[in-house]
Each structure stands twice: as structure tokens, then as C-alpha cells.
């Protein structure tokens, strides 16, 4: 879907005296994406850049029993989005039957690995079938993704963390980490090179808790100027107060001291702004935050829509609070 907005600059063109100063060829109006960036109920957007395309992999935000597939969306410029239906489907993951959640994508060695949660695993329930975090692989970011392991990669509750809301972080030394967890607990574990399991830490443990104060779910990590930024969602995802906070550390293991919230509802724009991801345009200091929010006045918890805003840092490296908008971001074609 294409959203085109004429920016305020055009209005200014009618100001007295403008005609004399205007260039002979009027500037092309900048396009803006508009929020939400594509139609439909979607949540937990994982944003990525592969080649000259932006990608977004969201959760299909329907009742759990209908969450049996994942769609993806691609764009050359953040404005025009193409839908890739059912890039992963429970039909190709035998152990997954509902609640397919919060994809995380990584490219390695020419293959694309899509990590996902499935089944809303609750081991305390009688006859609970397997569930947790799985991994699927494809030759293209558009799929089709096929189950890599034929079983969950994480199918147990470790350190109190529900096995959902996975994120894959690649550190500067080439090591990949799975960072995940619901129920207010977050773990980090080092992935094996082929993503089929984990490399235990030197102390013999596999899952290390890095849960910061206020953490609920939806973790994410990135590195900037030698610092590790750890971000997560707080509050309840069905309600208006869902939001995003962050901490900064010197290693992927922290310790992480909560700095504060940077994304939250704006009662004039949308509510429940949370479960985000972050992308940096390669070779620039341009950063974007993808997140979901509820439309104003809509109390259905599943009614979530994917939005995009720019994200900025101050001179000391603090993330500035993000203003949620209806106009979204300007077109940003990728150069390489
Ligand atoms: O979309 C399903 C769940 O809602 C996610 O796993 C949570 O993070 C919340 O966004």
C-alpha cells in the first residue's frame, strides 16, 4: 500500500515572497510512509535490511488459534510495502499449532534464519504439548521458511522465562546470541554456529538471566559506539500502557541498569506503543524504530498495527524519547 503525504513545506510555498526565492524546478514533494505503514492487524515487528530492501516480519495479530502463519513485508524506501504472505506456516512446522509470535530474522552464509515462538507454552498445564522458540530456514528473505530442527530450539522454562519473544544479536566478535523471554524474565544464550543449539558458558550454564528492572518481554540488543543497548517492553500488551524502555551496558551480559522509557502511548495518536525493533541505515547515523500500537478508541487487544518512526540519540548516547506520529517517516531509499 502506498501512502503519500504532502509535507508542510508545500504549504509554505504559498507564503508571500516565496515565488521570487523558489528554484526554477519545484522540488519533488517528499513522500512519507504514514502510520500504520501497511494495512492489517500485525504486531511485534522485526525490522531488517537485506541488500537494497527493508523487511518487516510481524506477528499476525489475531486470536491465538488463528495465529498459524507469518507474513512478511518488503520495501525499497520505507514508503511502498509489498506483502509476502505466509512466509512461514504451521503446516511446515509439525510441533507448532497456534500462537506463532514475534519473529526474529538473521542472514548467515547466504541463508535466512527465522526464529519464532509457537504455542504460548505453559508447562504447568496438564497435557501441554511441546512449544517454545523454533527456528526455520530459507534461501530467500521471502521464504518459504522450513523448520530447521523439527522440535523447539528452546522448549523449557529457564530462569522463569517463558520461551517466547526471541531476538538474535550478533556481537562484534562474530558470536550469535539468542536473547528472549516472557513472564518478566529475560535470558541470553550463545547460539551454535549452525543455530541448532547452544554453546554453554564457561561456568557450564547455557541460559544466563540478564533481566533488568521493569522488564516484561520483547527484548532487543544492538551495539553503538562500543556500548550495548538493551531494550524491552513494559506493561501489558493488550492495554494502553504498553511501552518500551532501555538500558546500556559494556557487554551483552550487562549489568544493565534501566535508563528509562523512550516509547509510549500518546492519547492523541495511539495507545499501547511497544514490542519494537530497531534498524540503522548502513553507513549512516539514521536509525528507525518499528513498533506496534492500538488505534485510538479500540479496546480489542489484538487490534495492533505496525508503525515506524525515526529514533535519535543525544550527544552522550542517550536515546531520545520517540514521538509517535500519524505521518510516519520520509522515504529513505537504500543505496547499496
Ligand atoms: O504478539 C504476541 C505477544 O504479544 C508477544 O509475544 C508479546 O511480546 C506481545 O507483544
mmCIF file of C-alpha atoms and ligand atoms in Angstrom:
data_model
loop_
_atom_site.group_PDB
_atom_site.id
_atom_site.type_symbol
_atom_site.label_atom_id
_atom_site.label_comp_id
_atom_site.label_asym_id
_atom_site.label_seq_id
_atom_site.Cartn_x
_atom_site.Cartn_y
_atom_site.Cartn_z
ATOM 1 C CA UNK A 1 0.000 0.000 0.000
ATOM 2 C CA UNK A 2 1.255 3.447 -0.832
ATOM 3 C CA UNK A 3 0.676 6.424 1.455
ATOM 4 C CA UNK A 4 1.610 9.793 0.038
ATOM 5 C CA UNK A 5 1.520 12.937 2.160
ATOM 6 C CA UNK A 6 2.404 16.434 1.059
ATOM 7 C CA UNK A 7 4.659 17.858 3.689
ATOM 8 C CA UNK A 8 4.255 21.186 5.384
ATOM 9 C CA UNK A 9 6.957 22.641 3.151
ATOM 10 C CA UNK A 10 4.495 22.752 0.290
ATOM 11 C CA UNK A 11 2.108 24.904 2.310
ATOM 12 C CA UNK A 12 4.974 27.252 3.000
ATOM 13 C CA UNK A 13 5.388 27.670 -0.743
ATOM 14 C CA UNK A 14 2.350 29.951 -0.775
ATOM 15 C CA UNK A 15 3.961 32.368 1.739
ATOM 16 C CA UNK A 16 4.485 35.967 0.466
ATOM 17 C CA UNK A 17 7.831 36.409 -1.265
ATOM 18 C CA UNK A 18 8.334 32.677 -1.831
ATOM 19 C CA UNK A 19 7.889 32.917 -5.605
ATOM 20 C CA UNK A 20 10.979 35.125 -6.030
ATOM 21 C CA UNK A 21 13.144 32.729 -3.986
ATOM 22 C CA UNK A 22 11.791 29.467 -5.407
ATOM 23 C CA UNK A 23 14.069 27.428 -7.686
ATOM 24 C CA UNK A 24 13.053 27.219 -11.366
ATOM 25 C CA UNK A 25 12.209 23.492 -10.977
ATOM 26 C CA UNK A 26 9.984 22.975 -7.946
ATOM 27 C CA UNK A 27 11.353 20.355 -5.552
ATOM 28 C CA UNK A 28 9.571 17.000 -5.730
ATOM 29 C CA UNK A 29 7.369 16.655 -2.630
ATOM 30 C CA UNK A 30 8.960 14.318 -0.101
ATOM 31 C CA UNK A 31 6.921 11.164 0.394
ATOM 32 C CA UNK A 32 6.096 9.916 3.850
ATOM 33 C CA UNK A 33 5.102 6.413 4.843
ATOM 34 C CA UNK A 34 2.119 7.263 7.056
ATOM 35 C CA UNK A 35 1.340 5.174 10.148
ATOM 36 C CA UNK A 36 0.411 2.347 10.182
ATOM 37 C CA UNK A 37 2.819 1.500 7.379
ATOM 38 C CA UNK A 38 0.693 -1.317 5.916
ATOM 39 C CA UNK A 39 -2.894 -2.446 6.459
ATOM 40 C CA UNK A 40 -3.980 -5.280 8.740
ATOM 41 C CA UNK A 41 -3.650 -6.292 12.369
ATOM 42 C CA UNK A 42 0.033 -7.018 12.928
ATOM 43 C CA UNK A 43 2.332 -6.734 15.940
ATOM 44 C CA UNK A 44 5.875 -7.308 17.263
ATOM 45 C CA UNK A 45 7.580 -6.071 14.073
ATOM 46 C CA UNK A 46 11.104 -7.340 13.413
ATOM 47 C CA UNK A 47 12.753 -4.885 11.006
ATOM 48 C CA UNK A 48 15.793 -5.827 8.933
ATOM 49 C CA UNK A 49 17.765 -4.675 5.903
ATOM 50 C CA UNK A 50 18.856 -7.202 3.275
ATOM 51 C CA UNK A 51 20.625 -5.719 0.247
ATOM 52 C CA UNK A 52 18.580 -2.814 -1.079
ATOM 53 C CA UNK A 53 15.351 -3.794 0.671
ATOM 54 C CA UNK A 54 13.885 -3.120 4.075
ATOM 55 C CA UNK A 55 11.969 -6.041 5.550
ATOM 56 C CA UNK A 56 9.432 -6.316 8.344
ATOM 57 C CA UNK A 57 8.421 -9.624 9.897
ATOM 58 C CA UNK A 58 5.478 -9.118 12.270
ATOM 59 C CA UNK A 59 3.186 -11.350 14.313
ATOM 60 C CA UNK A 60 -0.231 -11.796 12.704
ATOM 61 C CA UNK A 61 -2.301 -10.232 15.484
ATOM 62 C CA UNK A 62 -5.377 -12.467 15.610
ATOM 63 C CA UNK A 63 -6.819 -14.799 18.288
ATOM 64 C CA UNK A 64 -4.152 -17.381 19.228
ATOM 65 C CA UNK A 65 -5.784 -20.270 17.334
ATOM 66 C CA UNK A 66 -5.697 -18.244 14.130
ATOM 67 C CA UNK A 67 -2.016 -17.329 14.516
ATOM 68 C CA UNK A 68 -0.863 -20.175 12.297
ATOM 69 C CA UNK A 69 1.357 -18.283 9.871
ATOM 70 C CA UNK A 70 3.664 -15.321 9.479
ATOM 71 C CA UNK A 71 3.527 -12.766 6.666
ATOM 72 C CA UNK A 72 6.470 -10.537 5.740
ATOM 73 C CA UNK A 73 6.650 -7.120 4.095
ATOM 74 C CA UNK A 74 9.430 -5.603 1.980
ATOM 75 C CA UNK A 75 10.117 -2.064 0.824
ATOM 76 C CA UNK A 76 12.800 -0.256 -1.198
ATOM 77 C CA UNK A 77 12.191 3.055 0.592
ATOM 78 C CA UNK A 78 10.094 2.594 3.792
ATOM 79 C CA UNK A 79 7.067 4.056 1.960
ATOM 80 C CA UNK A 80 5.916 1.424 -0.541
ATOM 81 C CA UNK A 81 5.451 -2.011 1.054
ATOM 82 C CA UNK A 82 4.929 -5.371 -0.644
ATOM 83 C CA UNK A 83 3.265 -8.174 1.285
ATOM 84 C CA UNK A 84 4.778 -11.682 1.173
ATOM 85 C CA UNK A 85 2.020 -13.924 2.514
ATOM 86 C CA UNK A 86 2.695 -16.964 4.697
ATOM 87 C CA UNK A 87 6.499 -16.924 4.591
ATOM 88 C CA UNK A 88 6.237 -19.425 7.452
ATOM 89 C CA UNK A 89 3.208 -21.595 8.115
ATOM 90 C CA UNK A 90 2.440 -24.102 10.868
ATOM 91 C CA UNK A 91 1.764 -26.541 8.021
ATOM 92 C CA UNK A 92 5.551 -26.851 7.684
ATOM 93 C CA UNK A 93 6.284 -26.909 11.455
ATOM 94 C CA UNK A 94 4.777 -30.118 12.862
ATOM 95 C CA UNK A 95 5.076 -29.170 16.540
ATOM 96 C CA UNK A 96 3.590 -25.658 16.105
ATOM 97 C CA UNK A 97 -0.170 -25.329 16.032
ATOM 98 C CA UNK A 98 -1.047 -21.840 17.314
ATOM 99 C CA UNK A 99 0.265 -18.542 18.704
ATOM 100 C CA UNK A 100 3.089 -18.075 16.192
ATOM 101 C CA UNK A 101 4.768 -14.978 17.614
ATOM 102 C CA UNK A 102 7.392 -12.311 17.362
ATOM 103 C CA UNK A 103 9.713 -13.379 14.531
ATOM 104 C CA UNK A 104 13.429 -12.608 14.595
ATOM 105 C CA UNK A 105 15.447 -12.833 11.382
ATOM 106 C CA UNK A 106 19.146 -13.227 10.662
ATOM 107 C CA UNK A 107 21.107 -13.833 7.464
ATOM 108 C CA UNK A 108 24.139 -16.105 7.694
ATOM 109 C CA UNK A 109 26.152 -17.693 4.923
ATOM 110 C CA UNK A 110 23.537 -16.871 2.276
ATOM 111 C CA UNK A 111 20.710 -18.500 4.267
ATOM 112 C CA UNK A 112 17.966 -16.711 6.176
ATOM 113 C CA UNK A 113 17.019 -17.961 9.626
ATOM 114 C CA UNK A 114 13.639 -17.036 11.082
ATOM 115 C CA UNK A 115 13.239 -17.594 14.814
ATOM 116 C CA UNK A 116 9.679 -17.699 16.094
ATOM 117 C CA UNK A 117 7.633 -18.507 19.186
ATOM 118 C CA UNK A 118 4.801 -21.021 18.968
ATOM 119 C CA UNK A 119 2.007 -22.471 21.086
ATOM 120 C CA UNK A 120 2.196 -19.972 24.025
ATOM 121 C CA UNK A 121 3.929 -22.722 26.013
ATOM 122 C CA UNK A 122 2.580 -23.282 29.551
ATOM 123 C CA UNK A 123 4.262 -26.394 31.050
ATOM 124 C CA UNK A 124 2.198 -26.100 34.234
ATOM 125 C CA UNK A 125 -0.914 -27.129 32.264
ATOM 126 C CA UNK A 126 -1.833 -30.816 32.079
ATOM 127 C CA UNK A 127 -1.068 -32.495 28.734
ATOM 128 C CA UNK A 128 0.723 -29.406 27.439
ATOM 129 C CA UNK A 129 2.218 -30.259 24.016
ATOM 130 C CA UNK A 130 5.735 -29.089 23.118
ATOM 131 C CA UNK A 131 6.079 -25.372 22.467
ATOM 132 C CA UNK A 132 8.553 -22.544 22.727
ATOM 133 C CA UNK A 133 11.052 -20.994 20.354
ATOM 134 C CA UNK A 134 11.698 -22.569 16.962
ATOM 135 C CA UNK A 135 13.953 -21.765 14.025
ATOM 136 C CA UNK A 136 13.189 -22.063 10.324
ATOM 137 C CA UNK A 137 15.481 -21.594 7.332
ATOM 138 C CA UNK A 138 15.090 -20.373 3.736
ATOM 139 C CA UNK A 139 17.218 -19.382 0.755
ATOM 140 C CA UNK A 140 15.453 -16.019 0.442
ATOM 141 C CA UNK A 141 14.152 -13.440 2.935
ATOM 142 C CA UNK A 142 10.733 -14.031 1.341
ATOM 143 C CA UNK A 143 10.817 -17.698 2.297
ATOM 144 C CA UNK A 144 9.356 -20.227 2.165
ATOM 145 C CA UNK A 145 10.889 -20.986 5.584
ATOM 146 C CA UNK A 146 11.159 -24.633 6.644
ATOM 147 C CA UNK A 147 11.533 -25.971 10.170
ATOM 148 C CA UNK A 148 15.251 -26.491 10.857
ATOM 149 C CA UNK A 149 15.053 -28.778 13.891
ATOM 150 C CA UNK A 150 11.596 -30.428 13.804
ATOM 151 C CA UNK A 151 11.373 -29.511 17.515
ATOM 152 C CA UNK A 152 11.688 -26.307 19.557
ATOM 153 C CA UNK A 153 15.139 -24.788 19.941
ATOM 154 C CA UNK A 154 14.097 -23.658 23.434
ATOM 155 C CA UNK A 155 11.261 -25.781 24.783
ATOM 156 C CA UNK A 156 11.684 -25.356 28.528
ATOM 157 C CA UNK A 157 11.249 -22.559 31.056
ATOM 158 C CA UNK A 158 14.721 -21.402 32.138
ATOM 159 C CA UNK A 159 15.282 -18.852 34.932
ATOM 160 C CA UNK A 160 11.499 -18.236 34.958
ATOM 161 C CA UNK A 161 11.400 -17.023 31.338
ATOM 162 C CA UNK A 162 8.602 -18.204 29.073
ATOM 163 C CA UNK A 163 10.281 -19.312 25.789
ATOM 164 C CA UNK A 164 8.858 -16.520 23.575
ATOM 165 C CA UNK A 165 9.924 -13.138 22.167
ATOM 166 C CA UNK A 166 13.254 -14.155 20.702
ATOM 167 C CA UNK A 167 15.870 -11.807 19.318
ATOM 168 C CA UNK A 168 19.191 -12.753 17.701
ATOM 169 C CA UNK A 169 22.140 -10.495 18.469
ATOM 170 C CA UNK A 170 25.440 -10.755 16.576
ATOM 171 C CA UNK A 171 28.343 -9.386 18.570
ATOM 172 C CA UNK A 172 31.441 -7.778 17.042
ATOM 173 C CA UNK A 173 33.445 -10.992 17.567
ATOM 174 C CA UNK A 174 31.047 -12.922 15.320
ATOM 175 C CA UNK A 175 29.243 -14.765 18.139
ATOM 176 C CA UNK A 176 25.459 -15.006 17.877
ATOM 177 C CA UNK A 177 23.265 -14.835 20.967
ATOM 178 C CA UNK A 178 19.605 -15.648 21.488
ATOM 179 C CA UNK A 179 18.030 -13.117 23.829
ATOM 180 C CA UNK A 180 14.460 -13.949 24.791
ATOM 181 C CA UNK A 181 11.831 -14.297 27.409
ATOM 182 C CA UNK A 182 8.347 -13.563 28.644
ATOM 183 C CA UNK A 183 6.759 -13.590 32.110
ATOM 184 C CA UNK A 184 9.083 -10.795 33.220
ATOM 185 C CA UNK A 185 12.332 -12.723 32.744
ATOM 186 C CA UNK A 186 14.990 -12.358 30.059
ATOM 187 C CA UNK A 187 17.769 -14.829 29.197
ATOM 188 C CA UNK A 188 20.791 -14.735 26.934
ATOM 189 C CA UNK A 189 22.337 -17.896 25.436
ATOM 190 C CA UNK A 190 25.138 -18.280 22.892
ATOM 191 C CA UNK A 191 23.943 -19.942 19.693
ATOM 192 C CA UNK A 192 25.963 -22.664 17.952
ATOM 193 C CA UNK A 193 27.300 -21.629 14.535
ATOM 194 C CA UNK A 194 24.574 -23.600 12.725
ATOM 195 C CA UNK A 195 21.781 -22.403 15.072
ATOM 196 C CA UNK A 196 20.864 -25.969 16.037
ATOM 197 C CA UNK A 197 21.526 -25.424 19.741
ATOM 198 C CA UNK A 198 23.679 -23.562 22.247
ATOM 199 C CA UNK A 199 27.283 -23.292 23.375
ATOM 200 C CA UNK A 200 27.439 -23.474 27.188
ATOM 201 C CA UNK A 201 29.168 -20.626 29.018
ATOM 202 C CA UNK A 202 32.459 -21.212 30.849
ATOM 203 C CA UNK A 203 30.575 -21.857 34.119
ATOM 204 C CA UNK A 204 28.673 -24.733 32.475
ATOM 205 C CA UNK A 205 25.324 -22.949 32.291
ATOM 206 C CA UNK A 206 23.529 -22.299 28.986
ATOM 207 C CA UNK A 207 20.913 -19.702 29.856
ATOM 208 C CA UNK A 208 22.023 -16.595 31.734
ATOM 209 C CA UNK A 209 19.492 -14.143 33.163
ATOM 210 C CA UNK A 210 20.016 -10.509 32.184
ATOM 211 C CA UNK A 211 16.600 -9.342 33.428
ATOM 212 C CA UNK A 212 16.649 -5.618 34.172
ATOM 213 C CA UNK A 213 14.272 -3.731 36.440
ATOM 214 C CA UNK A 214 10.842 -3.266 34.805
ATOM 215 C CA UNK A 215 11.378 -5.906 32.105
ATOM 216 C CA UNK A 216 8.252 -7.688 30.839
ATOM 217 C CA UNK A 217 9.012 -9.076 27.333
ATOM 218 C CA UNK A 218 10.090 -8.186 23.778
ATOM 219 C CA UNK A 219 13.898 -7.847 24.258
ATOM 220 C CA UNK A 220 16.300 -6.425 21.683
ATOM 221 C CA UNK A 221 20.005 -5.571 21.652
ATOM 222 C CA UNK A 222 22.295 -3.508 19.418
ATOM 223 C CA UNK A 223 25.748 -2.026 19.634
ATOM 224 C CA UNK A 224 26.549 1.635 19.050
ATOM 225 C CA UNK A 225 29.865 3.355 19.660
ATOM 226 C CA UNK A 226 31.139 0.419 21.726
ATOM 227 C CA UNK A 227 28.110 0.297 24.047
ATOM 228 C CA UNK A 228 25.464 -2.405 24.267
ATOM 229 C CA UNK A 229 21.913 -1.073 24.182
ATOM 230 C CA UNK A 230 19.370 -3.446 25.680
ATOM 231 C CA UNK A 231 15.711 -2.591 25.086
ATOM 232 C CA UNK A 232 12.460 -4.268 26.119
ATOM 233 C CA UNK A 233 8.709 -3.784 26.536
ATOM 234 C CA UNK A 234 6.921 -2.994 29.785
ATOM 235 C CA UNK A 235 3.232 -3.135 30.780
ATOM 236 C CA UNK A 236 0.531 -5.384 29.319
ATOM 237 C CA UNK A 237 0.382 -5.701 25.531
ATOM 238 C CA UNK A 238 -3.426 -5.634 25.336
ATOM 239 C CA UNK A 239 -3.721 -2.330 27.193
ATOM 240 C CA UNK A 240 -2.814 1.328 26.653
ATOM 241 C CA UNK A 241 0.295 1.410 28.888
ATOM 242 C CA UNK A 242 2.480 -0.982 26.930
ATOM 243 C CA UNK A 243 5.773 0.839 26.330
ATOM 244 C CA UNK A 244 9.496 0.480 25.637
ATOM 245 C CA UNK A 245 12.426 1.128 27.986
ATOM 246 C CA UNK A 246 16.171 0.578 27.733
ATOM 247 C CA UNK A 247 19.481 0.166 29.494
ATOM 248 C CA UNK A 248 23.098 0.473 28.371
ATOM 249 C CA UNK A 249 25.967 -1.853 29.265
ATOM 250 C CA UNK A 250 29.555 -2.687 28.406
ATOM 251 C CA UNK A 251 28.895 -6.292 27.372
ATOM 252 C CA UNK A 252 25.937 -8.378 26.138
ATOM 253 C CA UNK A 253 25.665 -9.710 29.684
ATOM 254 C CA UNK A 254 25.319 -6.309 31.330
ATOM 255 C CA UNK A 255 24.933 -5.468 34.086
ATOM 256 C CA UNK A 256 22.044 -3.437 32.746
ATOM 257 C CA UNK A 257 20.699 -0.503 34.717
ATOM 258 C CA UNK A 258 17.327 0.754 33.438
ATOM 259 C CA UNK A 259 17.712 4.282 31.962
ATOM 260 C CA UNK A 260 14.035 4.962 31.246
ATOM 261 C CA UNK A 261 11.167 4.782 28.770
ATOM 262 C CA UNK A 262 11.580 6.011 25.207
ATOM 263 C CA UNK A 263 8.314 4.905 23.578
ATOM 264 C CA UNK A 264 4.780 5.061 24.987
ATOM 265 C CA UNK A 265 1.218 5.921 24.076
ATOM 266 C CA UNK A 266 0.121 9.379 23.002
ATOM 267 C CA UNK A 267 -3.602 9.723 23.762
ATOM 268 C CA UNK A 268 -3.951 11.903 20.662
ATOM 269 C CA UNK A 269 -2.286 9.401 18.295
ATOM 270 C CA UNK A 270 -2.410 5.799 19.538
ATOM 271 C CA UNK A 271 -2.119 3.612 22.642
ATOM 272 C CA UNK A 272 -0.062 0.642 23.792
ATOM 273 C CA UNK A 273 3.052 1.515 21.740
ATOM 274 C CA UNK A 274 5.548 -1.303 22.272
ATOM 275 C CA UNK A 275 7.306 -4.511 21.196
ATOM 276 C CA UNK A 276 9.635 -2.821 18.784
ATOM 277 C CA UNK A 277 12.776 -3.365 16.773
ATOM 278 C CA UNK A 278 15.481 -1.012 15.565
ATOM 279 C CA UNK A 279 17.374 -0.616 12.272
ATOM 280 C CA UNK A 280 20.285 1.574 11.283
ATOM 281 C CA UNK A 281 20.694 2.622 7.648
ATOM 282 C CA UNK A 282 24.147 1.222 6.794
ATOM 283 C CA UNK A 283 26.935 3.787 6.847
ATOM 284 C CA UNK A 284 24.759 6.484 8.419
ATOM 285 C CA UNK A 285 23.609 7.647 11.835
ATOM 286 C CA UNK A 286 19.985 7.294 10.685
ATOM 287 C CA UNK A 287 18.037 4.968 12.975
ATOM 288 C CA UNK A 288 14.433 3.799 12.799
ATOM 289 C CA UNK A 289 12.184 2.161 15.356
ATOM 290 C CA UNK A 290 9.429 -0.199 14.199
ATOM 291 C CA UNK A 291 6.727 -0.892 16.799
ATOM 292 C CA UNK A 292 3.049 -1.697 17.124
ATOM 293 C CA UNK A 293 0.254 0.310 18.696
ATOM 294 C CA UNK A 294 -3.514 0.203 19.112
ATOM 295 C CA UNK A 295 -5.751 2.621 17.192
ATOM 296 C CA UNK A 296 -7.365 5.266 19.393
ATOM 297 C CA UNK A 297 -10.647 4.174 20.981
ATOM 298 C CA UNK A 298 -10.180 0.481 20.062
ATOM 299 C CA UNK A 299 -10.215 -1.793 23.123
ATOM 300 C CA UNK A 300 -9.606 -5.087 21.275
ATOM 301 C CA UNK A 301 -6.155 -6.210 22.461
ATOM 302 C CA UNK A 302 -5.404 -7.910 19.145
ATOM 303 C CA UNK A 303 -6.036 -4.752 17.157
ATOM 304 C CA UNK A 304 -2.405 -3.789 16.760
ATOM 305 C CA UNK A 305 -0.822 -2.010 13.815
ATOM 306 C CA UNK A 306 2.796 -1.678 12.727
ATOM 307 C CA UNK A 307 4.276 1.831 12.698
ATOM 308 C CA UNK A 308 7.687 3.402 12.035
ATOM 309 C CA UNK A 309 9.414 6.481 13.458
ATOM 310 C CA UNK A 310 12.928 7.862 13.432
ATOM 311 C CA UNK A 311 14.967 7.249 16.579
ATOM 312 C CA UNK A 312 17.605 9.721 17.727
ATOM 313 C CA UNK A 313 20.439 9.771 20.253
ATOM 314 C CA UNK A 314 21.767 12.751 22.155
ATOM 315 C CA UNK A 315 25.478 13.616 22.305
ATOM 316 C CA UNK A 316 26.007 11.430 25.359
ATOM 317 C CA UNK A 317 24.440 8.383 23.682
ATOM 318 C CA UNK A 318 21.072 8.516 25.429
ATOM 319 C CA UNK A 319 18.101 7.527 23.273
ATOM 320 C CA UNK A 320 15.737 10.477 22.950
ATOM 321 C CA UNK A 321 12.020 9.851 23.613
ATOM 322 C CA UNK A 322 10.293 8.872 20.368
ATOM 323 C CA UNK A 323 7.272 10.906 19.308
ATOM 324 C CA UNK A 324 4.614 8.622 17.836
ATOM 325 C CA UNK A 325 3.001 10.092 14.726
ATOM 326 C CA UNK A 326 0.404 9.532 12.037
ATOM 327 C CA UNK A 327 2.658 10.814 9.235
ATOM 328 C CA UNK A 328 5.469 8.302 9.913
ATOM 329 C CA UNK A 329 8.847 8.582 8.225
ATOM 330 C CA UNK A 330 10.035 10.128 4.953
ATOM 331 C CA UNK A 331 11.150 7.985 2.023
ATOM 332 C CA UNK A 332 14.668 6.598 2.548
ATOM 333 C CA UNK A 333 15.824 4.526 -0.434
ATOM 334 C CA UNK A 334 18.759 2.243 0.288
ATOM 335 C CA UNK A 335 21.932 2.981 -1.658
ATOM 336 C CA UNK A 336 23.813 -0.314 -1.671
HETATM 337 O O1 LIG B 1 2.016 -10.914 19.893
HETATM 338 C C1 LIG B 1 2.012 -11.855 20.933
HETATM 339 C C2 LIG B 1 2.661 -11.327 22.154
HETATM 340 O O2 LIG B 1 2.192 -10.009 22.430
HETATM 341 C C3 LIG B 1 4.138 -11.126 22.047
HETATM 342 O O3 LIG B 1 4.877 -12.279 22.133
HETATM 343 C C4 LIG B 1 4.337 -10.200 23.169
HETATM 344 O O4 LIG B 1 5.585 -9.592 23.193
HETATM 345 C C5 LIG B 1 3.228 -9.229 22.938
HETATM 346 O O5 LIG B 1 3.560 -8.231 22.013
#
